[in-house]
XYZ file of C-alpha atoms in Angstrom:
633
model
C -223.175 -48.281 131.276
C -221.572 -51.372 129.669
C -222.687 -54.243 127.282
C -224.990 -56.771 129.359
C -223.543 -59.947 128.567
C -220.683 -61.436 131.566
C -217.687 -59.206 129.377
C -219.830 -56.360 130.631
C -220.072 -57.449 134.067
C -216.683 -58.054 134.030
C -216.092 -54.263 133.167
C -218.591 -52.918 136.399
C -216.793 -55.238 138.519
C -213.091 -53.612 137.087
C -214.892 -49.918 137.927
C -215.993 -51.265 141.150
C -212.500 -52.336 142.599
C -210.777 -49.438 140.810
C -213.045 -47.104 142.893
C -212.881 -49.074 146.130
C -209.123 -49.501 145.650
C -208.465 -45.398 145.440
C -211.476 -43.448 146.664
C -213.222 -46.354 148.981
C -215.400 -43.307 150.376
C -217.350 -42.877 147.258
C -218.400 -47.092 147.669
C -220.011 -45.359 151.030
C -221.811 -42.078 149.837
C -223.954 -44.117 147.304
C -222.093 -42.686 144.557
C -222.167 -45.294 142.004
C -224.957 -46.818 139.941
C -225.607 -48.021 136.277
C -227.799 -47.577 133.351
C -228.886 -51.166 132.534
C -229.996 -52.112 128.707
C -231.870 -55.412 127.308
C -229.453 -58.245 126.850
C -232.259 -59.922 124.642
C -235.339 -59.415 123.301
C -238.319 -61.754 122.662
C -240.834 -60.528 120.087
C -244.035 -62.389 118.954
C -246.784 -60.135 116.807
C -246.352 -56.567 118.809
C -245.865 -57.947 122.067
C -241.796 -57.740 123.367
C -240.466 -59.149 125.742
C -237.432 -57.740 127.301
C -234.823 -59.893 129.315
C -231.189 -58.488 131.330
C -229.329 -61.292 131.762
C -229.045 -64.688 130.114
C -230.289 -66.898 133.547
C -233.461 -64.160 133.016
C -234.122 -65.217 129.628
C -233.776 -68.984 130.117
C -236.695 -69.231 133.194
C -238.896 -67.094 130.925
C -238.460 -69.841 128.367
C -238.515 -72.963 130.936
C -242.235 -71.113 131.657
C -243.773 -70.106 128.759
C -245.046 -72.794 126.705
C -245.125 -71.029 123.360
C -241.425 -69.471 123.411
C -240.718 -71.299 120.590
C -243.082 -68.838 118.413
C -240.787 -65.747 119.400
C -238.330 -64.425 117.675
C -235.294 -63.904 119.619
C -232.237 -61.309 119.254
C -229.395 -60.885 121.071
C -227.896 -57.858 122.177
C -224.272 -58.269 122.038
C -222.951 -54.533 122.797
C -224.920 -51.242 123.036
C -223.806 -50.511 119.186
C -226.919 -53.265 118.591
C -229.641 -50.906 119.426
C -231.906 -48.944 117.395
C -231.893 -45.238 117.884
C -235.338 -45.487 119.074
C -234.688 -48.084 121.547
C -231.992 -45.959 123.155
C -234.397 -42.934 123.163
C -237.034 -45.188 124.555
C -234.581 -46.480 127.193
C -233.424 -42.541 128.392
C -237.224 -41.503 128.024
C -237.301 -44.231 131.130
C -234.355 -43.336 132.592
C -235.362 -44.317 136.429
C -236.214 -47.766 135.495
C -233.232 -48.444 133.793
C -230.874 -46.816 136.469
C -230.169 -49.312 139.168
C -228.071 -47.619 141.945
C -225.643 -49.182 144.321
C -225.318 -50.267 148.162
C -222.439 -50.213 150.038
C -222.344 -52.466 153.344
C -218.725 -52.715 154.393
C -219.350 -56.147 156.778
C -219.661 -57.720 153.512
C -218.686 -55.635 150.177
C -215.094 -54.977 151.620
C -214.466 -58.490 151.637
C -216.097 -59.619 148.556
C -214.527 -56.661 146.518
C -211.249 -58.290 147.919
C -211.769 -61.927 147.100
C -212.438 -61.401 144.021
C -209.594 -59.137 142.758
C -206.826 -59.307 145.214
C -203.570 -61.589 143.966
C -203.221 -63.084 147.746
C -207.074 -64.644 147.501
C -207.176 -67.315 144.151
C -207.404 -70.138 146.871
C -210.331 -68.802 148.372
C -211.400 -67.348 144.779
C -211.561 -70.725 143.701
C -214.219 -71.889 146.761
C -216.132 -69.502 145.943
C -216.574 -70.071 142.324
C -217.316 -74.087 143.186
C -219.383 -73.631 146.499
C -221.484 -70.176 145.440
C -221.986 -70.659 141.201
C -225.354 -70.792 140.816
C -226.469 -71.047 137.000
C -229.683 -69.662 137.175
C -228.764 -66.939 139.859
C -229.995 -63.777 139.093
C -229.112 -59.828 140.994
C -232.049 -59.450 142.915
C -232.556 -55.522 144.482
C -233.461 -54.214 147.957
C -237.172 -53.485 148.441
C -236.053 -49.556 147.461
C -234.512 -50.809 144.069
C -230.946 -50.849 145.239
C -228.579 -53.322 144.277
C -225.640 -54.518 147.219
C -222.305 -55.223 146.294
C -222.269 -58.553 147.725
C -225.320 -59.301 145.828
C -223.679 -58.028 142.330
C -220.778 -60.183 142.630
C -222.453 -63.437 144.229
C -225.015 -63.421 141.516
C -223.849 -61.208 138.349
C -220.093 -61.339 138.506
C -219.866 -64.798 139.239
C -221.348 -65.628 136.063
C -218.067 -64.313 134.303
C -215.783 -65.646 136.417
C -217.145 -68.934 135.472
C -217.653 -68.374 131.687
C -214.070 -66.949 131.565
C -212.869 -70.505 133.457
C -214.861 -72.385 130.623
C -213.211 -70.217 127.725
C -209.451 -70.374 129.078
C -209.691 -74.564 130.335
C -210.270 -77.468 127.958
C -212.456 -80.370 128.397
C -210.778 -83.393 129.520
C -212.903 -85.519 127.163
C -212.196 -84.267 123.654
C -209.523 -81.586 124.976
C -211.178 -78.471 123.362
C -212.496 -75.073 124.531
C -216.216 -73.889 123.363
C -215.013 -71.837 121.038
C -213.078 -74.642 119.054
C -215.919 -77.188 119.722
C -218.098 -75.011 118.002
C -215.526 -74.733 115.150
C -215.513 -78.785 115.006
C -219.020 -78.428 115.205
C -219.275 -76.235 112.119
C -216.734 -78.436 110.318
C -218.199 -81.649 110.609
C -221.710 -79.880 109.721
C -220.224 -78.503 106.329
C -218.663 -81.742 106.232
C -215.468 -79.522 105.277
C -213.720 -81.323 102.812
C -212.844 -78.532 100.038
C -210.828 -75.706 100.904
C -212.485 -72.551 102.353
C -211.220 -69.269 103.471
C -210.597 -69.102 106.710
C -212.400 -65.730 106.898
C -215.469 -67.385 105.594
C -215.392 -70.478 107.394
C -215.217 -67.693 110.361
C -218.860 -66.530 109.073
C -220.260 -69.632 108.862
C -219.093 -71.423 112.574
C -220.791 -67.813 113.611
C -224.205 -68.081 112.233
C -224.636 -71.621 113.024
C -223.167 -71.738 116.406
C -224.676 -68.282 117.922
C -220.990 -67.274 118.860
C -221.914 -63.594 120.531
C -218.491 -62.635 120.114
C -216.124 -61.328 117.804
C -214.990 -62.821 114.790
C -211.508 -62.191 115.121
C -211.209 -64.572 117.831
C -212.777 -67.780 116.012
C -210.346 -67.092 113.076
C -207.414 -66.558 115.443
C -208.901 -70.114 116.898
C -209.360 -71.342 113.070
C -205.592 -70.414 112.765
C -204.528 -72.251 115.774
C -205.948 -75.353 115.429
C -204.538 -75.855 111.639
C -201.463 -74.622 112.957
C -198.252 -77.806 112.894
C -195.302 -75.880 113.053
C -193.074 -77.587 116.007
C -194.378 -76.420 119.046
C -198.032 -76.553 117.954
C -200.063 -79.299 117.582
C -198.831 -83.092 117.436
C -202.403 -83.856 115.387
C -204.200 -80.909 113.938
C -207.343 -81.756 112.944
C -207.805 -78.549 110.387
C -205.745 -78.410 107.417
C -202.901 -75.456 107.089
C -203.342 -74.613 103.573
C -201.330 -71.399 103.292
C -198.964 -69.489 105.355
C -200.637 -70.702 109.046
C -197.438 -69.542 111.225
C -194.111 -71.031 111.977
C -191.638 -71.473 114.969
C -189.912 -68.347 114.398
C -192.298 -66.259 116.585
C -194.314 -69.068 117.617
C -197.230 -68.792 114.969
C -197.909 -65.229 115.062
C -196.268 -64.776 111.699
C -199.519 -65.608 109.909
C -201.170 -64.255 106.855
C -204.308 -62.706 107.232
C -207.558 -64.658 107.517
C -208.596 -63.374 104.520
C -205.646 -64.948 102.399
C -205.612 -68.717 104.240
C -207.316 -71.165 103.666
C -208.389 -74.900 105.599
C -210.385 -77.749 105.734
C -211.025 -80.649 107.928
C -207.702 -82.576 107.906
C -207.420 -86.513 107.388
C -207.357 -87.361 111.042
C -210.739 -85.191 112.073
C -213.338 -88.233 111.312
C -210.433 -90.581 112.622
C -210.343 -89.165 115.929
C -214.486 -88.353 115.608
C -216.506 -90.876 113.850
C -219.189 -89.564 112.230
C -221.345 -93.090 113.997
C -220.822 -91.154 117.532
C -222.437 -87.980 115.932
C -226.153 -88.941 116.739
C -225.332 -89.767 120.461
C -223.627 -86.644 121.736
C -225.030 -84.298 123.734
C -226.068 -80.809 121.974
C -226.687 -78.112 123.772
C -229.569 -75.688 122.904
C -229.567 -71.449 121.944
C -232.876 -69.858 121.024
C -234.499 -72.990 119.826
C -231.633 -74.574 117.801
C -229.079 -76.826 118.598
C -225.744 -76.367 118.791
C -222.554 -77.883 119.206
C -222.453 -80.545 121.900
C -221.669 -80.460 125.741
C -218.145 -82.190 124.834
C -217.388 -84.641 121.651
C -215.572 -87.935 122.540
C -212.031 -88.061 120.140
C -211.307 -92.054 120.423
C -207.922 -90.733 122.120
C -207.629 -87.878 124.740
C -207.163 -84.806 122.632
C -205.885 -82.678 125.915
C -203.170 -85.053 126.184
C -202.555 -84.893 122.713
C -202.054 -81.450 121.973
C -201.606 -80.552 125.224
C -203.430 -77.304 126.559
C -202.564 -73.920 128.301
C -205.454 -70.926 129.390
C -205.806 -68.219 132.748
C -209.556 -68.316 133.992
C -210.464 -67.061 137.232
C -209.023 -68.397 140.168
C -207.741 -71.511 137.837
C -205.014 -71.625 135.077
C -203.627 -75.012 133.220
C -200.569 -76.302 131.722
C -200.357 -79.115 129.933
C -197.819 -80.718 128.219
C -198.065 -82.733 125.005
C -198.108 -86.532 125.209
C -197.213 -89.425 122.578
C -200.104 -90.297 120.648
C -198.911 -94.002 120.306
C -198.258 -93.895 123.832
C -201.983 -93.331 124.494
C -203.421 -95.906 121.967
C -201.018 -98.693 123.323
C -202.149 -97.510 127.382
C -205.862 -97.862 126.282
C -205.357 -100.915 124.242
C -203.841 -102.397 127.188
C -206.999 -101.139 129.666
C -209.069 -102.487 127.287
C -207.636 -106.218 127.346
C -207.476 -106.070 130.530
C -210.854 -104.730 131.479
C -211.378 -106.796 134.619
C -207.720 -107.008 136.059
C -207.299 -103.599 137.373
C -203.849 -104.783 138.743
C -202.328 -104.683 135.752
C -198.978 -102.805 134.535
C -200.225 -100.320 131.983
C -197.441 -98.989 129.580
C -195.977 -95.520 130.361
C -197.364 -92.555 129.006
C -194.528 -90.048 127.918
C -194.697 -86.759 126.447
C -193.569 -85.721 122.564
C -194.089 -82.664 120.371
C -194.287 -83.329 116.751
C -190.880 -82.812 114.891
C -188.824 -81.889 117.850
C -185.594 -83.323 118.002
C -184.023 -82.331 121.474
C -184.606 -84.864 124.326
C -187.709 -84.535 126.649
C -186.712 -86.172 130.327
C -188.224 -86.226 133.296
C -187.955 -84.258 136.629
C -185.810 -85.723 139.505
C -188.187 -84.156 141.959
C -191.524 -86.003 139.587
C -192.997 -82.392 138.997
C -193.375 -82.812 135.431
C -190.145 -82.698 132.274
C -187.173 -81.166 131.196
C -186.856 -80.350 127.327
C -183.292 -79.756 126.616
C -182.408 -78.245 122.827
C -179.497 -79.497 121.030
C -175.801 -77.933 120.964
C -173.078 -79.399 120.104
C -168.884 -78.511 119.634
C -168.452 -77.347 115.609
C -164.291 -76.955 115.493
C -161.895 -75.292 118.189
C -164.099 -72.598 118.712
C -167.802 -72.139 117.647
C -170.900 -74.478 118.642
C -173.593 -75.393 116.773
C -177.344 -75.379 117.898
C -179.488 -77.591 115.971
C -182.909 -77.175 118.314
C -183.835 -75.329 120.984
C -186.303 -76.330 123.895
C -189.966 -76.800 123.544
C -191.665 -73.015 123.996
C -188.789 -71.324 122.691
C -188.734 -69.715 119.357
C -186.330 -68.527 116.690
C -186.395 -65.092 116.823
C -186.705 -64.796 120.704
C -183.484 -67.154 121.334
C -181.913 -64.706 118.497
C -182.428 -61.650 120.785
C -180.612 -63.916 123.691
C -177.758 -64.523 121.498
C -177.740 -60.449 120.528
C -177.587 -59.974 124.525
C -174.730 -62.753 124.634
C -172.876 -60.878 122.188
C -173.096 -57.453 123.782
C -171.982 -58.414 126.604
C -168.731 -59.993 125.164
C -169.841 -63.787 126.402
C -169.090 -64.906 122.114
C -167.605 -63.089 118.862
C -170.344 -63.706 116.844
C -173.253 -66.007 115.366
C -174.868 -66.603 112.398
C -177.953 -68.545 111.415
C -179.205 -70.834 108.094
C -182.537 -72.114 109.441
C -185.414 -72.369 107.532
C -189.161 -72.863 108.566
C -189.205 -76.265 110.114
C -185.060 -76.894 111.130
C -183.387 -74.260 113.316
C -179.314 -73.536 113.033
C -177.135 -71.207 114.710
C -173.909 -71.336 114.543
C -172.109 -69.422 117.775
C -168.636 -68.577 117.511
C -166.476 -67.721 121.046
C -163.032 -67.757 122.543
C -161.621 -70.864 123.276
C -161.039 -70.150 127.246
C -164.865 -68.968 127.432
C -165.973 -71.935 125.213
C -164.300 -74.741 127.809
C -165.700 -73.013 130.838
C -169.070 -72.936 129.094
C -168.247 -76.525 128.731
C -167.374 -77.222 132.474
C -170.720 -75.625 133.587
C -172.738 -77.294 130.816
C -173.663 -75.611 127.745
C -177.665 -75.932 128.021
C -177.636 -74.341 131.323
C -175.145 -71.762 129.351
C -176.848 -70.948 126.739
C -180.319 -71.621 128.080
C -181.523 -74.635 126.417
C -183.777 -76.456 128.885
C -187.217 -75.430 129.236
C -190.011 -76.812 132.106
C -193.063 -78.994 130.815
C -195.195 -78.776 134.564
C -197.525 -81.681 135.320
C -198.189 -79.899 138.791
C -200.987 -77.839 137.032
C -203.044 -79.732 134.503
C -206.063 -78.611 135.179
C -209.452 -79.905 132.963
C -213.125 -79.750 133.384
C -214.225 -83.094 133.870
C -217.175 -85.056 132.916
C -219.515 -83.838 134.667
C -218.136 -80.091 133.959
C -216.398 -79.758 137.853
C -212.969 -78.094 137.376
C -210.439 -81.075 138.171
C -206.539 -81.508 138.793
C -204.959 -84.220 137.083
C -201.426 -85.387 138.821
C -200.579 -87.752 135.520
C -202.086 -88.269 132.401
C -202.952 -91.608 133.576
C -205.282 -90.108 135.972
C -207.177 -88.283 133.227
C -207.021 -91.300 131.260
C -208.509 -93.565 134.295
C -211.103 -91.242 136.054
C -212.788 -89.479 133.314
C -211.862 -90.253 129.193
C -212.173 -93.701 129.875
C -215.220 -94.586 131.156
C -217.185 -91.685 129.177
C -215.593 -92.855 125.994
C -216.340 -96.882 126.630
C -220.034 -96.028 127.305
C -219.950 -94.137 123.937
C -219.051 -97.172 122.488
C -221.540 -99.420 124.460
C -224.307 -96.564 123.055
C -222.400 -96.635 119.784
C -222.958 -100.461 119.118
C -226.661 -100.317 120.470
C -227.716 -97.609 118.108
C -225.823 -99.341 115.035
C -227.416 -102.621 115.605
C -230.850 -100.663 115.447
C -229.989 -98.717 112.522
C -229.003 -102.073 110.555
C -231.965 -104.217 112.057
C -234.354 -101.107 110.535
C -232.530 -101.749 107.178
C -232.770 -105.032 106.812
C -236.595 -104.948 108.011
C -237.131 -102.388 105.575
C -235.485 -104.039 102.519
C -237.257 -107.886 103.728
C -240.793 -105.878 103.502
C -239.711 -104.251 100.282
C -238.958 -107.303 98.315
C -241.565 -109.660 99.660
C -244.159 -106.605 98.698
C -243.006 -106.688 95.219
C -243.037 -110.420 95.103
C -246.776 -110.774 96.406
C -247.836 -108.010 93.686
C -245.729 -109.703 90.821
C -246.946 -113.353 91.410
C -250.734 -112.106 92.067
C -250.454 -112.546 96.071
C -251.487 -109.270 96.545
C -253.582 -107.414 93.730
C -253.671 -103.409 94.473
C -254.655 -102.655 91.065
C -257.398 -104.761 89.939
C -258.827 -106.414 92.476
C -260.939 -105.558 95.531
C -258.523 -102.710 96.838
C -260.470 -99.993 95.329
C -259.172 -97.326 98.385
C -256.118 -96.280 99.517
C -257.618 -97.449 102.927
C -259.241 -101.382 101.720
C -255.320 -101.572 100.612
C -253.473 -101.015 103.554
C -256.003 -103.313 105.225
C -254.665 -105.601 102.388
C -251.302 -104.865 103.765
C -252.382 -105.885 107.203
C -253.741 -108.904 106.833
C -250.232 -110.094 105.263
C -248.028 -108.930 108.204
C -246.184 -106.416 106.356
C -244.936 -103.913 109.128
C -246.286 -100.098 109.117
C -243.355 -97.475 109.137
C -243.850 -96.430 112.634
C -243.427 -100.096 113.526
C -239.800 -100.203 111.334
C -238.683 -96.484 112.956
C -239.323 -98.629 116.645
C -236.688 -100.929 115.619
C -234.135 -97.566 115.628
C -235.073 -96.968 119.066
C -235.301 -100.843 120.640
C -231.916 -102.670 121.429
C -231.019 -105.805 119.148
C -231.498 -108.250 121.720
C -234.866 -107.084 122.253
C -236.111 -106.401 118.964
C -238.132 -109.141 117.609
C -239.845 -109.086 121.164
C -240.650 -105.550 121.084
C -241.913 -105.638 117.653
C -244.554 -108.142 118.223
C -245.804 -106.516 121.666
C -246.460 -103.334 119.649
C -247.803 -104.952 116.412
C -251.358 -105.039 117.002
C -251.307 -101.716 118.465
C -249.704 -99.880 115.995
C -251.263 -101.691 112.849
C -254.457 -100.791 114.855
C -253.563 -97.248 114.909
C -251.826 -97.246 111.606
C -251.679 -93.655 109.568
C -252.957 -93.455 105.492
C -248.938 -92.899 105.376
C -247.381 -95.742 106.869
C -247.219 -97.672 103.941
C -246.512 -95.521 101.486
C -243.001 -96.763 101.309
C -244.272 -99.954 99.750
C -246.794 -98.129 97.775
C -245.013 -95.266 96.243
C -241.926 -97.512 94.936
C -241.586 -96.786 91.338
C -242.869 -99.052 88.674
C -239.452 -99.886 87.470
C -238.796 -101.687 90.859
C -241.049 -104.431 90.136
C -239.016 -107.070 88.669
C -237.576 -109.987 89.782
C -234.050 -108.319 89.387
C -235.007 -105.949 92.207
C -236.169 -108.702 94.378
C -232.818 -110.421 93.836
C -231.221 -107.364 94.908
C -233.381 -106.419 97.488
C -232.710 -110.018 98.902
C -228.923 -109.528 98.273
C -228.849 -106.503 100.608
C -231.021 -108.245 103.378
C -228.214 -111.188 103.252
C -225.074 -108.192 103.479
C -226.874 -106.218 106.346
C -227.197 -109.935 108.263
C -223.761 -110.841 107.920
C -222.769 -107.189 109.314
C -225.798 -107.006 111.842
C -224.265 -110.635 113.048
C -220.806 -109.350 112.490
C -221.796 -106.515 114.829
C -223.278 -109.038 117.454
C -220.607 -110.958 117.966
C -218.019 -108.204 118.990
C -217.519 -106.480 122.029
C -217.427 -102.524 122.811
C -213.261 -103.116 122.979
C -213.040 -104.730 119.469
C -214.898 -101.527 118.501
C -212.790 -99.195 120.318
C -209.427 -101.238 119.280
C -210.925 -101.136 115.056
C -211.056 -97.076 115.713
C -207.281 -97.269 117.246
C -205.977 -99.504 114.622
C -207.548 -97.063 111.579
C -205.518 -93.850 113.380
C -202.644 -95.653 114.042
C -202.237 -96.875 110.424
C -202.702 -92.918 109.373
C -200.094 -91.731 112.234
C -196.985 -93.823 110.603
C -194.625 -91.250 110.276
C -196.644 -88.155 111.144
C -194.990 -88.198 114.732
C -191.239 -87.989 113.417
């Protein structure tokens, strides 16, 4: 008996191998089975509706047209239950037991692909060739459930939620559970501080995160966090003690005593213009955060990313932010001369000062700390490599020491800036010399590119050899179709205004010079004077909302096909924008400024014509580059 949602699975399928592993005999003898519990519940009036797994719950609501009139709750552990559900559940004991079969041409060897160390290859062919995400256990015609089938259809299901909670996107570089925190950011439109506790709360109830709290804020915490080491653009706001490179991060305060907010380079990297084209995905009627969001530079190569899934894991490093707006500037002036040299990507963490080289043997980069001769016979070390912090290269030092390899060390650093300063013997400190004193004193660490691995765009789990290659194959052309989608539904949205503000003041005109008479003359019903309103080609709302929906080259076309029609079919409330305008906005001042905004919104809606989806892309670059002077040092 275990929760029902894929953590629970996970747990049988732990039982399962720890059985088979020790006592395989008991697989055999039918021994095991489980008590199975509602993972959700649909009520609507007295009728309830009870569902076991997620892919259960989502055909029932593909198939019933009303499941929008249910209310839905989630069980998230067994704690969520009512004493009389659980009484109701024992009272039915045999239909909520489901026992096992063993079949050892198959269950041997799926047990063992799945857990044993020796299989991730094959682990990983049978995550991408048997996932199914509306697979469901199905039982034998006596009610029993085969191994095989629990693991092809119920086990899977973690194995590929874990994979999409431990690897980022390669579009916008986050995880769900930090896409739902941008989500809940940009919803707030987080610009005042908040606890990080409450923001916690909030991303929860808006995002349906099933899961503990305790994670999103240790996720909160992470992605404020800009100690060296962390992030080279955080896109929260540390406002408080967030961590520092003296245990990498871990050192800080509680939730409850931090605060954040969305930091100066979140709408930068996310314009708020892309927000109505994403995506969003769907939970129990309301929508969420989206599939991926679309930073303007690749976020995984940013802040680079590291997670274990099944069968998967990822490393990787951190890249130069101006490195990546100069190598998409130059794609995107060269859009149709694929032979061109692109500049070099190369990696950099924010505030380190060591040296970051690269790999005779191409794998990936060396970071090497700094050391450097203080006097006869002491050294000082002024950084160490990327991944290594303070107090664990203090404990190496404490080892050096014991085992006679220096005198002594001290240490002055302080939350950003690291110092030791490592006395020795003379004859010790020239040997160390001879051999090198990073390999000495351990002051090189490994930044892989062998194992960057990121879902792509169409969510397939994909190794990247350089960042170039995520750059080329997926962020790319995902991000310039953003833009193409981008300048389409601004040219709408600016067409709409100006159509709206040209019917506004010509309506006030025609009533102020006697054109149009809605008061005293022959308009006596709401109906004779929208008839009125006709007859003088004003347009009816649902025509103007069109014009949001109809690209600019096609919009004066597309009006007048559907003019007759929809003036035809026109509602008593399509004109009440013109008719419910306040008294005080007939005057000739209002015209004038009425007529002043139509001119504005032409100049930008012919502005907006006349450049291309690059000049877009290259205005976004130019606005985060101007913000990133000095950030990177």
């Amino acid at each position: 008996m275990t929760d029902m949602d894929t953590d629970g699975s996970h747990i049988k399928g732990l039982i399962i191998n720890f059985i088979h592993f020790f006592w395989p005999s008991l697989l055999e003898c039918g021994f095991i089975s489980e008590f199975t519990t509602p993972l959700l519940k649909a009520r609507h009036g007295q009728k309830v509706q009870s569902f076991y797994s997620m892919q259960e719950y989502e055909s029932w609501r593909e198939k019933t047209s009303n499941a929008d009139k249910y209310t839905i709750k989630y069980y998230k552990g067994l704690g969520t239950n009512t004493t009389a559900e659980a009484l109701d559940y024992f009272e039915n004991f045999d239909r909520h037991r489901r026992k096992y079969q063993y079949n050892a041409d198959f269950d041997d060897r799926m047990i063992n692909l799945v857990f044993d160390k020796g299989s991730a290859s094959k682990r990983k062919d049978w995550i991408l060739k048997s996932y199914d995400p509306k697979g469901t256990v199905e039982c034998t015609d006596d009610g029993h459930v085969p191994y095989h089938e629990f693991i092809n259809k119920e086990l899977i299901h973690f194995s590929h939620g874990d994979n999409l909670r431990s690897i980022p996107s390669a579009i916008d570089g986050l995880k769900p559970s930090m896409r739902k925190i941008l989500y809940g950011a940009l919803k707030r439109k987080l610009t005042s501080e908040i606890k990080v506790a409450q923001l916690a709360g909030y991303i929860s109830e808006q995002t349906h995160y099933h899961h503990g709290e305790a994670s999103l804020q240790a996720t909160i915490v992470n992605m404020a966090q800009d100690y060296v080491g962390s992030n080279n653009i955080n896109i929260l706001e540390p406002i408080g003690q967030f961590g520092t490179r003296l245990i990498g991060g871990r050192d800080q305060a509680s939730p409850r005593y931090i605060f954040t907010k969305l930091s100066k380079f979140a709408r930068l990297l996310f314009p708020s213009e892309d927000d109505p084209l994403l995506d969003y995905l769907e939970e129990d009627g309301h929508l969420i955060e989206p599939r991926y969001y679309c930073p303007i530079i690749p976020l995984a190569l940013v802040n680079g990313g590291q997670g274990i899934g099944s069968g998967w894991s990822t490393t990787i490093p951190q890249f130069c932010p101006h490195d990546l707006i100069h190598y998409i500037r130059a794609k995107l002036n060269n859009l149709d001369n694929a032979a061109v040299t692109l500049p070099q990507i190369r990696p950099k963490v924010r505030g380190f000062v060591g040296e970051i080289i690269a790999r005779p043997d191409g794998k990936g980069y060396t970071s090497r700390g700094v050391i450097a001769r203080h006097g006869k016979n002491s050294l000082i070390i002024s950084e160490l490599p990327v991944g290594r912090w303070t107090s664990d290269y203090k404990s190496f030092l404490t080892k050096m020491l014991a085992r006679g390899d220096i005198t002594s060390f001290s240490e002055d650093h302080s939350t950003e800036n690291i110092h030791f300063q490592v006395r020795m013997p003379i004859a010790k400190l020239l040997r160390a010399e001879k051999r090198g004193f990073h390999k000495v004193f351990q002051l090189e660490s490994n930044l892989p590119t062998t194992n960057m691995h990121a879902f792509s765009h169409d969510s397939v789990i994909t190794k990247y050899s350089t960042p170039e290659q995520m750059i080329d194959n997926d962020f790319f052309p995902v991000r310039l179709d953003l833009y193409s989608r981008r300048k389409e539904s601004m040219m709408a949205d600016l067409s709409y205004a100006c159509a709206l503000a040209k019917n506004k003041a010509r309506f006030i005109a025609a009533v102020a010079t006697g054109d149009l008479d809605i008061v005293q003359g022959t308009a006596k019903r709401k109906e004779d004077t929208i008839s009125l309103l006709q007859e003088q080609k004003f347009d009816a709302m649902m025509d103007l909302k069109l014009i949001k929906h109809a690209q600019s080259d096609t919009l004066d076309a597309k009006h007048a096909d559907e003019d007759e029609t929809s003036n035809a079919s026109a509602s008593n409330k399509d004109y009440d924008y013109l008719l419910n305008m306040p008294l005080s906005s007939f005057s000739l001042e209002r015209v004038e400024e009425l007529n002043n905004s139509v001119a504005k919104v032409e100049g930008e809606l012919n502005i907006l014509r006349s450049k291309t989806i690059a000049d877009l892309w290259s205005e976004d670059l130019d606005r985060l580059e101007e913000h990133l002077k000095g950030h990177m040092n």
